[in-house]
PDB file of C-alpha atoms and ligand atoms in Angstrom:
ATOM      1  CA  UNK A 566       0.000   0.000   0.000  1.00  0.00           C
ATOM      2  CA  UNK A 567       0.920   3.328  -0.876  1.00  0.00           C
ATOM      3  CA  UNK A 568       1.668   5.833   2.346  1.00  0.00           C
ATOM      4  CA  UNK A 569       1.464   9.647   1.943  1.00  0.00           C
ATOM      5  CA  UNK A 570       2.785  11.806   4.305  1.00  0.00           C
ATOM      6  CA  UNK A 571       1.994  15.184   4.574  1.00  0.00           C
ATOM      7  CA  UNK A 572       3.899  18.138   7.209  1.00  0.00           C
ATOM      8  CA  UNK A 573       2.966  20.964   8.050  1.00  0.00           C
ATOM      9  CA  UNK A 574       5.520  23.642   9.310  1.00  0.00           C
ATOM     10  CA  UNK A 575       4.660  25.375  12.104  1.00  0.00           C
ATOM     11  CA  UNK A 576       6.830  28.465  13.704  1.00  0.00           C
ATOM     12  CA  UNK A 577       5.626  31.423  15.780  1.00  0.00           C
ATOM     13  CA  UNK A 578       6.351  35.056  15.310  1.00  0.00           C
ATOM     14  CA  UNK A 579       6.167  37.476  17.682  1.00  0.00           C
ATOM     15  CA  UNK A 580       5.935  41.295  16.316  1.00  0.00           C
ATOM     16  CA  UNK A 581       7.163  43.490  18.725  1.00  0.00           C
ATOM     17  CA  UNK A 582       7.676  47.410  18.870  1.00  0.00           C
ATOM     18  CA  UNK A 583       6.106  50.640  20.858  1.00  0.00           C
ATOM     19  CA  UNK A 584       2.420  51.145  21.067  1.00  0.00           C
ATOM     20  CA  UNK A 585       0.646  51.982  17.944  1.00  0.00           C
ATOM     21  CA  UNK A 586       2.978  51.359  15.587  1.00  0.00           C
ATOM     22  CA  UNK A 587       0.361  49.187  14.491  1.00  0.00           C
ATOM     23  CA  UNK A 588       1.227  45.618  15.320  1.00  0.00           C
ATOM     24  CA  UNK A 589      -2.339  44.291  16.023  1.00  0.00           C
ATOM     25  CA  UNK A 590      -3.347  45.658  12.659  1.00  0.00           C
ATOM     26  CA  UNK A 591      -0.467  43.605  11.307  1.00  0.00           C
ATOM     27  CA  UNK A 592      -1.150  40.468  12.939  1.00  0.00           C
ATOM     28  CA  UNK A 593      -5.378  40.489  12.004  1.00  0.00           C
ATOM     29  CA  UNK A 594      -4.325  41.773   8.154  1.00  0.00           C
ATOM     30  CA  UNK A 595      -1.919  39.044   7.951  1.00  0.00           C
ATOM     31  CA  UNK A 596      -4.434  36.286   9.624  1.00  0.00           C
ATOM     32  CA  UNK A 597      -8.031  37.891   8.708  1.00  0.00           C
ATOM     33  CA  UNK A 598      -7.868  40.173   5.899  1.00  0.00           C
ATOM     34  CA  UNK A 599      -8.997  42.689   7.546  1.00  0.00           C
ATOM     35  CA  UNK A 600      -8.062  46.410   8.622  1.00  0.00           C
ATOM     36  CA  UNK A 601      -9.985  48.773  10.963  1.00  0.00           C
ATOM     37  CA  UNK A 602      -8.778  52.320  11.726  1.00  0.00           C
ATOM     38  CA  UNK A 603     -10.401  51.810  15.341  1.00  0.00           C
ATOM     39  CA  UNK A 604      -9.708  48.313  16.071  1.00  0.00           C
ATOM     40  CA  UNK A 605     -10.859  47.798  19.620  1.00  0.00           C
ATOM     41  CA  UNK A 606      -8.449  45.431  21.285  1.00  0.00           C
ATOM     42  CA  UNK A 607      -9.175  43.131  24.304  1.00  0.00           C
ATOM     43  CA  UNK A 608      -6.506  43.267  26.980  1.00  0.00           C
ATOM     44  CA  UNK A 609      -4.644  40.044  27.097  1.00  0.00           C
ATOM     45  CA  UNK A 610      -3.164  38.025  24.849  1.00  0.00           C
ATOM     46  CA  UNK A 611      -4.420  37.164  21.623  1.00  0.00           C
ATOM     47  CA  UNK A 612      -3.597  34.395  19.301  1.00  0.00           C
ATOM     48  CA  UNK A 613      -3.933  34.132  15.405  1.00  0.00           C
ATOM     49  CA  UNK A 614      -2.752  31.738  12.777  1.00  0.00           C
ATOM     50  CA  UNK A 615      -2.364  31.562   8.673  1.00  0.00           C
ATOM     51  CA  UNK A 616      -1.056  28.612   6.733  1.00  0.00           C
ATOM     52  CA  UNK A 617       0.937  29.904   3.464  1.00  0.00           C
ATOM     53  CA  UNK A 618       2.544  27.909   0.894  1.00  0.00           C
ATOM     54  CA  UNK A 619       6.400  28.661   1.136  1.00  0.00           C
ATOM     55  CA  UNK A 620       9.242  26.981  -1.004  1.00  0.00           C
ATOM     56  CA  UNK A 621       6.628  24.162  -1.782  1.00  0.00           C
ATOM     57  CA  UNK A 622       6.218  23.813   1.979  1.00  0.00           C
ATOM     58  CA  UNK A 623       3.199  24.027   3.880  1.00  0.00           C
ATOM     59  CA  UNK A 624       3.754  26.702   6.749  1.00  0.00           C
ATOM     60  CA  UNK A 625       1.530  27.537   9.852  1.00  0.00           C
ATOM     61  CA  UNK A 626       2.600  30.935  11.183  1.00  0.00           C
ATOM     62  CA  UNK A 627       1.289  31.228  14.404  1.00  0.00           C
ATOM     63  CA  UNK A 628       0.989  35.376  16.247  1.00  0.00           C
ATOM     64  CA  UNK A 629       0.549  36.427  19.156  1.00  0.00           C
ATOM     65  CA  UNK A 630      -0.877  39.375  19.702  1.00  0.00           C
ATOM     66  CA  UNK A 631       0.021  40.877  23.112  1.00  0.00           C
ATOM     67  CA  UNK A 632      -2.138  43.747  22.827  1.00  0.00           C
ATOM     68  CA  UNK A 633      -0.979  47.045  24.400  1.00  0.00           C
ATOM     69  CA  UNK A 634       0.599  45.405  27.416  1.00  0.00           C
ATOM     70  CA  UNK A 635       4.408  46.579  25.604  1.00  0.00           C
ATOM     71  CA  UNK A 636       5.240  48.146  28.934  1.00  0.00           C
ATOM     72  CA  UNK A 637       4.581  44.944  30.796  1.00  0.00           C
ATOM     73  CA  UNK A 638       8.293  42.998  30.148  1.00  0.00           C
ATOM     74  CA  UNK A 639       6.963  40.184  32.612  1.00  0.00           C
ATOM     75  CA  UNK A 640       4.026  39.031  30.785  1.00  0.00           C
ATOM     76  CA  UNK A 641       5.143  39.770  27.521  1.00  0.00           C
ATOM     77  CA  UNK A 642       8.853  37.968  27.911  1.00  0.00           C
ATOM     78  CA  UNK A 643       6.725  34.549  28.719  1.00  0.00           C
ATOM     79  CA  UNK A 644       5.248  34.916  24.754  1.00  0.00           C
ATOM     80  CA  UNK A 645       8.570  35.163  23.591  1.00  0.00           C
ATOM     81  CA  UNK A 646      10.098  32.589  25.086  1.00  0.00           C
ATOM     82  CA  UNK A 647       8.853  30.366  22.483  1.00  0.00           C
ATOM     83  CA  UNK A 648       9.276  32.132  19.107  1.00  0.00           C
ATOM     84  CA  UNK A 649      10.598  30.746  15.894  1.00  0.00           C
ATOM     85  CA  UNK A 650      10.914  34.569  14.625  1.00  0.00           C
ATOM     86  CA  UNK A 651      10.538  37.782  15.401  1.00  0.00           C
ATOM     87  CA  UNK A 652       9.287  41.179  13.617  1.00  0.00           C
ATOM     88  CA  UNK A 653      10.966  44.455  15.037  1.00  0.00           C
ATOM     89  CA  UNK A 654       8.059  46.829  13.901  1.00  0.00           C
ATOM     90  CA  UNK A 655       8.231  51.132  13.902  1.00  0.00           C
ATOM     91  CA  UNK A 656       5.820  53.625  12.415  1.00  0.00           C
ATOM     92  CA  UNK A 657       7.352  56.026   9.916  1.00  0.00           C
ATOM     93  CA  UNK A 658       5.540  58.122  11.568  1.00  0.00           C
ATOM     94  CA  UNK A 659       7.080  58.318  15.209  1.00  0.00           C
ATOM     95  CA  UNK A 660      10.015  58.622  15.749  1.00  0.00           C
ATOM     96  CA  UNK A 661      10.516  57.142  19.502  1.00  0.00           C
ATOM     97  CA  UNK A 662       9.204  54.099  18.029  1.00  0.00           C
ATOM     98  CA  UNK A 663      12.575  53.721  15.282  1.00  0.00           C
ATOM     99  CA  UNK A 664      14.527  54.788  18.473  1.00  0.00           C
ATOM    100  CA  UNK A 665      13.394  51.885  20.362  1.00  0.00           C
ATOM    101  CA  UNK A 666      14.261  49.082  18.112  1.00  0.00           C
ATOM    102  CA  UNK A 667      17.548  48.282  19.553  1.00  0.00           C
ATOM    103  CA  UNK A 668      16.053  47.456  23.052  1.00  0.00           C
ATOM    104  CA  UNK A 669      13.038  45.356  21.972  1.00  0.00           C
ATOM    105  CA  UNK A 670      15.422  43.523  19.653  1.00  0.00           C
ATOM    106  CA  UNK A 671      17.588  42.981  22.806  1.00  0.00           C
ATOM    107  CA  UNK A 672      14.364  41.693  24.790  1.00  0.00           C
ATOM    108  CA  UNK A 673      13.526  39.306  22.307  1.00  0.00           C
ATOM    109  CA  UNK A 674      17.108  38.240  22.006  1.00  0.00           C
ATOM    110  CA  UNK A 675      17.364  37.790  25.943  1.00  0.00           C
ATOM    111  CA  UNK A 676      14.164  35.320  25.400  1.00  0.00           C
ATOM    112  CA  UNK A 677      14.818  33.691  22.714  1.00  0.00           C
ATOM    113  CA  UNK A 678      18.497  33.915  21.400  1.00  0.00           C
ATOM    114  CA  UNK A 679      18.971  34.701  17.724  1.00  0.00           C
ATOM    115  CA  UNK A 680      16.214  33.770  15.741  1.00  0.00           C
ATOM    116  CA  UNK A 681      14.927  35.300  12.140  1.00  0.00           C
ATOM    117  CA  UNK A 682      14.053  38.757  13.045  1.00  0.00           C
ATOM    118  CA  UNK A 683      13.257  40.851  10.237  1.00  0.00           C
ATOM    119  CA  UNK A 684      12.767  44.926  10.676  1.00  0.00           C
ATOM    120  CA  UNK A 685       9.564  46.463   9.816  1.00  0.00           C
ATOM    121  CA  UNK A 686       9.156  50.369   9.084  1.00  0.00           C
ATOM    122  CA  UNK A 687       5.047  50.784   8.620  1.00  0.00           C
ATOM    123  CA  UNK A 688       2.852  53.073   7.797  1.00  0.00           C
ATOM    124  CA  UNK A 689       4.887  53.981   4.840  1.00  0.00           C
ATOM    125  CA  UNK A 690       1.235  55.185   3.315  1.00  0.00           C
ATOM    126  CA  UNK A 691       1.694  58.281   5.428  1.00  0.00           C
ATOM    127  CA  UNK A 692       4.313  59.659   3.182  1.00  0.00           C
ATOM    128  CA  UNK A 693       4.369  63.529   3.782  1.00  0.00           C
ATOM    129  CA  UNK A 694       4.241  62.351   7.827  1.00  0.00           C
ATOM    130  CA  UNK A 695       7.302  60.524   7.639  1.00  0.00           C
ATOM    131  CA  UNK A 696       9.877  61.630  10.421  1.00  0.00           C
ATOM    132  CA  UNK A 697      13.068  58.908   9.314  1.00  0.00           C
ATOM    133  CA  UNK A 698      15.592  58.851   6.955  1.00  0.00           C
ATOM    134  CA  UNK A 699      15.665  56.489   4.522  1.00  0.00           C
ATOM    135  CA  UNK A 700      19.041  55.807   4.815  1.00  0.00           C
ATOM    136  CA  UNK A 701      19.512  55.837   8.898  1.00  0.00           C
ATOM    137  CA  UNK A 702      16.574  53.242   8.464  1.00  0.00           C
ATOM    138  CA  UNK A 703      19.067  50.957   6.060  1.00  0.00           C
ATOM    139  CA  UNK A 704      21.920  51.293   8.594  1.00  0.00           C
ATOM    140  CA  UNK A 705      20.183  50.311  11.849  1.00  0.00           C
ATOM    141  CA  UNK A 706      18.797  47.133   9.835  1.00  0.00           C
ATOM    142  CA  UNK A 707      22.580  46.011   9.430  1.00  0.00           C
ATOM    143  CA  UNK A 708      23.367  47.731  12.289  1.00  0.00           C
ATOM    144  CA  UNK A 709      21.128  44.697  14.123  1.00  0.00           C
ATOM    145  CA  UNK A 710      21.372  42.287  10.871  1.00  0.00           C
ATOM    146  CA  UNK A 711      18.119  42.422  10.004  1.00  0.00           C
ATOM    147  CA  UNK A 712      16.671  43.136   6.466  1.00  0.00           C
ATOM    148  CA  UNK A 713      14.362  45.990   6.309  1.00  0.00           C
ATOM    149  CA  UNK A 714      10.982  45.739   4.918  1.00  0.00           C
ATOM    150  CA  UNK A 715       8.644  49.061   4.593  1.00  0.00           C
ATOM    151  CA  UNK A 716       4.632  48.319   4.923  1.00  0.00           C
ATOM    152  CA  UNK A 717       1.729  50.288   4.951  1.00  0.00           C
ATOM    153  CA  UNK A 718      -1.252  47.643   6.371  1.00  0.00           C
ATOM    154  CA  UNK A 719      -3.611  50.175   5.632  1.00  0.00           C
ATOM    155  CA  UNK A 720      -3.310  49.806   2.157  1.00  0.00           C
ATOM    156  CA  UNK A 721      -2.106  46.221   2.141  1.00  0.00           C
ATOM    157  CA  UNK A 722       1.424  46.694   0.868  1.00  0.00           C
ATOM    158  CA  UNK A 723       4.441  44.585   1.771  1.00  0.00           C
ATOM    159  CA  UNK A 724       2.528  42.499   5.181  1.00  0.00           C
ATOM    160  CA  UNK A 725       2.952  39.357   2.726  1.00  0.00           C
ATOM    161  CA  UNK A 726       6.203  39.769   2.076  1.00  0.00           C
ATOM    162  CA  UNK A 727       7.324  40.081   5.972  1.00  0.00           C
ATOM    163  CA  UNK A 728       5.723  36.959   6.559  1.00  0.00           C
ATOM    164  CA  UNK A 729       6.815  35.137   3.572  1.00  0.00           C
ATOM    165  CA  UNK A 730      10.725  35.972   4.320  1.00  0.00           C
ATOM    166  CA  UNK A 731      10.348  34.914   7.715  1.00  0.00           C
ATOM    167  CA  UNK A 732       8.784  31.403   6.785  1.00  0.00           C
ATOM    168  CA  UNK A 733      11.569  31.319   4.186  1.00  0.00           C
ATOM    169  CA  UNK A 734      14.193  31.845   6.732  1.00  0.00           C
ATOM    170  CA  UNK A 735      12.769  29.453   9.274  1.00  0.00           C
ATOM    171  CA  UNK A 736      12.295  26.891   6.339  1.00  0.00           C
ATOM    172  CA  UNK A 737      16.185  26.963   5.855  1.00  0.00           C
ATOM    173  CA  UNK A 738      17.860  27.806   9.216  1.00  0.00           C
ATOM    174  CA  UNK A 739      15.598  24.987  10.984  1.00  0.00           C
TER     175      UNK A 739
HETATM  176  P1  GDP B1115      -0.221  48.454  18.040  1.00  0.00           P
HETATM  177  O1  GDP B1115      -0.461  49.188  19.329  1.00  0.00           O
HETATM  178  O2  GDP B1115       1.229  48.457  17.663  1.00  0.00           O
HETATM  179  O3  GDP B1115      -0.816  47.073  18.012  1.00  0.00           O
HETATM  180  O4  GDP B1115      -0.929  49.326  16.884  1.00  0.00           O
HETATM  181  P2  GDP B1115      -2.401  49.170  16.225  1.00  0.00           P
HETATM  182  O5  GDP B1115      -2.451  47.991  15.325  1.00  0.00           O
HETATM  183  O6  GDP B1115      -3.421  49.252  17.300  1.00  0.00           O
HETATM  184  O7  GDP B1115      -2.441  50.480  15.311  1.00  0.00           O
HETATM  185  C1  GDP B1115      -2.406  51.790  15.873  1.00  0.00           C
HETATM  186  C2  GDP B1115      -3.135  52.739  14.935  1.00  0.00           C
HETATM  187  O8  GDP B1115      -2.394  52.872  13.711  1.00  0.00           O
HETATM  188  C3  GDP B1115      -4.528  52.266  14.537  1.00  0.00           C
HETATM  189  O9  GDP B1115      -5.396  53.363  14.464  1.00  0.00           O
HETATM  190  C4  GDP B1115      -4.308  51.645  13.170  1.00  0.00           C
HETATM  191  O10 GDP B1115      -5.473  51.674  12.397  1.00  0.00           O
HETATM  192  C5  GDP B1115      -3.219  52.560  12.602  1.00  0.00           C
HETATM  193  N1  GDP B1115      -2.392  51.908  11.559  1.00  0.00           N
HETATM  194  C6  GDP B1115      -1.860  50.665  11.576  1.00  0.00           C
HETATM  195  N2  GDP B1115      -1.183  50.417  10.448  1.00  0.00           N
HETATM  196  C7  GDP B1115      -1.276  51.536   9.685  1.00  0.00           C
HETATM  197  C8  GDP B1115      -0.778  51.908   8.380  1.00  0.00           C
HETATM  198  O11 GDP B1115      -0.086  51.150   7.672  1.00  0.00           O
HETATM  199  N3  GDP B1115      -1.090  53.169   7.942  1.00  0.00           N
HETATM  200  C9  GDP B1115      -1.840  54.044   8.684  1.00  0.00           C
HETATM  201  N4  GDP B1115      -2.086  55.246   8.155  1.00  0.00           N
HETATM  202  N5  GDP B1115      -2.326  53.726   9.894  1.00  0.00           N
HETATM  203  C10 GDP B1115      -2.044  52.493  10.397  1.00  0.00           C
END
């Protein structure tokens, strides 16, 4: 008799960055489709999942969503702990937010050693609002060896991408 077997990949990703920077917009475009200028968010943790086809692989991406609770290092370290990958996310629009990268790449690193971690300027929609230089953007992505990826989830540019790279990346360094 003939025996199939079939995988699926599974990794999580944890997206991580300052408040608003629009994280939770990134993680329910990704897994829903969906964007909503006034997403209400339950406090907690949320969890989300999308299977994409990578490399001829089946992969399950699995997010959580720690909703607003970025100040709270205890609970949000324990949802790290387990990630495959990570996204370092900043809004083109705020400036603190690029200025924090280093540090929330250094939590997740503390948590979960190196692992894929890709960096994510967003809100690139908001063009005449944007407050960093291209090019200091480039050099803090090799700065923390990251590649840099621009979004705007409003519009539904470049979220795929993100995802797909990470998969990609887990795929090959597994
Ligand atoms: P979080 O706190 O990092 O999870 O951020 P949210 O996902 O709650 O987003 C904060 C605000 O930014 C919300 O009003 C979103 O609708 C908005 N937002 C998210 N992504 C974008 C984007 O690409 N462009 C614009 N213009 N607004 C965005």
């Amino acid at each position: 008799t003939n025996r199939f077997q079939y995988f699926t990949f599974l990794f999580i990703v944890v997206i991580v960055g300052n408040g608003a920077v629009g994280k939770s917009s990134m993680i329910q475009r990704f897994c829903k489709g969906t964007y909503t200028r006034d997403y209400k968010k339950t406090i907690g943790v949320d969890f989300l999942e999308r299977e994409i086809e990578v490399d001829g692989e089946d992969v399950r991406l699995m997010l959580w969503d720690t909703a607003g609770q970025e100040e709270f290092d205890a609970i949000t370290a324990a949802y790290y702990r387990g990630a495959h990958a990570c996204v370092l996310a900043y809004s083109a629009t705020d400036r603190d937010s690029f200025d924090a990268i280093p540090s929330w790449k250094l939590k997740v690193e503390n948590e979960c050693g190196e692992i894929p971690t890709v960096l994510v300027q967003n809100k690139m929609d908001l063009v005449d609002q944007c407050v960093i230089d291209p090019d200091e953007a480039e050099r803090l992505g090799r700065a923390l060896g990251c590649k840099l990826l621009r979004t705007s989830v409003k519009e539904d540019v470049g979220v795929m991408s993100v995802f797909r790279h990470l998969a990609s990346r887990c795929l090959h360094e597994m």
